[in-house]
């Protein structure tokens, strides 16, 4: 049974947005791991290079946190090497 009520459509839109955000996060975290490994850095070295703690890098790589925009700009340099 299809729920065409405004609340039902809102729930469906919210679910689609959440799915998109989850997919974006998993893609970014996978790309961060690949960039680190491709460039031959340990977690400690890569975190120091980015100016963050190892714990923060761990959380990014496990999808628990998303890097802020200013950090993503730095990471993009390393992600570009994979293209």
mmCIF file of C-alpha atoms in Angstrom:
data_model
loop_
_atom_site.group_PDB
_atom_site.id
_atom_site.type_symbol
_atom_site.label_atom_id
_atom_site.label_comp_id
_atom_site.label_asym_id
_atom_site.label_seq_id
_atom_site.Cartn_x
_atom_site.Cartn_y
_atom_site.Cartn_z
ATOM 1 C CA UNK A 1 0.000 0.000 0.000
ATOM 2 C CA UNK A 2 1.429 3.355 -1.086
ATOM 3 C CA UNK A 3 1.353 6.276 1.349
ATOM 4 C CA UNK A 4 0.566 9.422 -0.707
ATOM 5 C CA UNK A 5 -0.092 11.615 2.298
ATOM 6 C CA UNK A 6 2.197 14.629 2.777
ATOM 7 C CA UNK A 7 3.784 12.889 5.752
ATOM 8 C CA UNK A 8 4.421 9.757 3.715
ATOM 9 C CA UNK A 9 6.118 11.704 0.910
ATOM 10 C CA UNK A 10 8.202 13.598 3.477
ATOM 11 C CA UNK A 11 9.333 10.330 5.064
ATOM 12 C CA UNK A 12 10.290 8.976 1.631
ATOM 13 C CA UNK A 13 12.247 12.142 0.782
ATOM 14 C CA UNK A 14 14.015 12.098 4.134
ATOM 15 C CA UNK A 15 14.955 8.442 3.642
ATOM 16 C CA UNK A 16 16.328 9.165 0.151
ATOM 17 C CA UNK A 17 18.405 12.052 1.522
ATOM 18 C CA UNK A 18 19.753 9.906 4.338
ATOM 19 C CA UNK A 19 20.661 7.178 1.842
ATOM 20 C CA UNK A 20 22.486 9.753 -0.304
ATOM 21 C CA UNK A 21 24.402 11.093 2.698
ATOM 22 C CA UNK A 22 25.368 7.601 3.833
ATOM 23 C CA UNK A 23 26.585 6.788 0.301
ATOM 24 C CA UNK A 24 28.551 10.061 0.139
ATOM 25 C CA UNK A 25 30.171 9.368 3.505
ATOM 26 C CA UNK A 26 31.162 5.816 2.614
ATOM 27 C CA UNK A 27 32.610 6.955 -0.700
ATOM 28 C CA UNK A 28 34.626 9.722 0.952
ATOM 29 C CA UNK A 29 35.929 7.455 3.685
ATOM 30 C CA UNK A 30 36.965 4.832 1.157
ATOM 31 C CA UNK A 31 38.715 7.478 -0.927
ATOM 32 C CA UNK A 32 40.588 8.786 2.129
ATOM 33 C CA UNK A 33 41.839 5.280 2.945
ATOM 34 C CA UNK A 34 42.843 4.630 -0.679
ATOM 35 C CA UNK A 35 44.642 7.973 -0.923
ATOM 36 C CA UNK A 36 46.577 7.317 2.269
ATOM 37 C CA UNK A 37 47.595 3.827 1.198
ATOM 38 C CA UNK A 38 48.364 4.819 -2.401
ATOM 39 C CA UNK A 39 50.724 7.547 -1.189
ATOM 40 C CA UNK A 40 52.358 5.096 1.238
ATOM 41 C CA UNK A 41 51.488 6.883 4.479
ATOM 42 C CA UNK A 42 50.756 5.299 7.818
ATOM 43 C CA UNK A 43 47.792 6.688 9.742
ATOM 44 C CA UNK A 44 50.195 8.577 11.991
ATOM 45 C CA UNK A 45 52.058 10.138 9.042
ATOM 46 C CA UNK A 46 48.915 11.061 7.119
ATOM 47 C CA UNK A 47 47.283 12.598 10.201
ATOM 48 C CA UNK A 48 50.414 14.682 10.869
ATOM 49 C CA UNK A 49 50.497 15.783 7.239
ATOM 50 C CA UNK A 50 46.864 16.926 7.480
ATOM 51 C CA UNK A 51 47.413 18.567 10.877
ATOM 52 C CA UNK A 52 44.880 16.372 12.669
ATOM 53 C CA UNK A 53 45.018 13.722 15.370
ATOM 54 C CA UNK A 54 45.209 10.033 14.555
ATOM 55 C CA UNK A 55 41.842 9.653 16.276
ATOM 56 C CA UNK A 56 40.240 12.154 13.894
ATOM 57 C CA UNK A 57 41.666 10.313 10.884
ATOM 58 C CA UNK A 58 40.396 7.047 12.339
ATOM 59 C CA UNK A 59 36.906 8.517 12.674
ATOM 60 C CA UNK A 60 36.983 9.804 9.077
ATOM 61 C CA UNK A 61 38.160 6.456 7.747
ATOM 62 C CA UNK A 62 35.464 4.600 9.665
ATOM 63 C CA UNK A 63 32.687 6.981 8.628
ATOM 64 C CA UNK A 64 31.997 8.274 12.125
ATOM 65 C CA UNK A 65 32.798 11.872 11.175
ATOM 66 C CA UNK A 66 33.058 13.819 7.947
ATOM 67 C CA UNK A 67 36.027 16.133 7.396
ATOM 68 C CA UNK A 68 35.177 19.841 7.484
ATOM 69 C CA UNK A 69 35.437 21.749 4.213
ATOM 70 C CA UNK A 70 38.855 23.284 4.912
ATOM 71 C CA UNK A 71 40.296 19.816 5.586
ATOM 72 C CA UNK A 72 38.667 18.367 2.455
ATOM 73 C CA UNK A 73 40.575 20.891 0.330
ATOM 74 C CA UNK A 74 43.855 19.518 1.699
ATOM 75 C CA UNK A 75 42.717 15.911 1.280
ATOM 76 C CA UNK A 76 41.711 16.588 -2.336
ATOM 77 C CA UNK A 77 45.394 16.986 -3.236
ATOM 78 C CA UNK A 78 45.944 13.385 -2.235
ATOM 79 C CA UNK A 79 42.678 12.157 -3.726
ATOM 80 C CA UNK A 80 43.620 13.700 -7.072
ATOM 81 C CA UNK A 81 46.578 11.329 -7.317
ATOM 82 C CA UNK A 82 44.091 8.450 -7.611
ATOM 83 C CA UNK A 83 42.309 9.863 -10.665
#
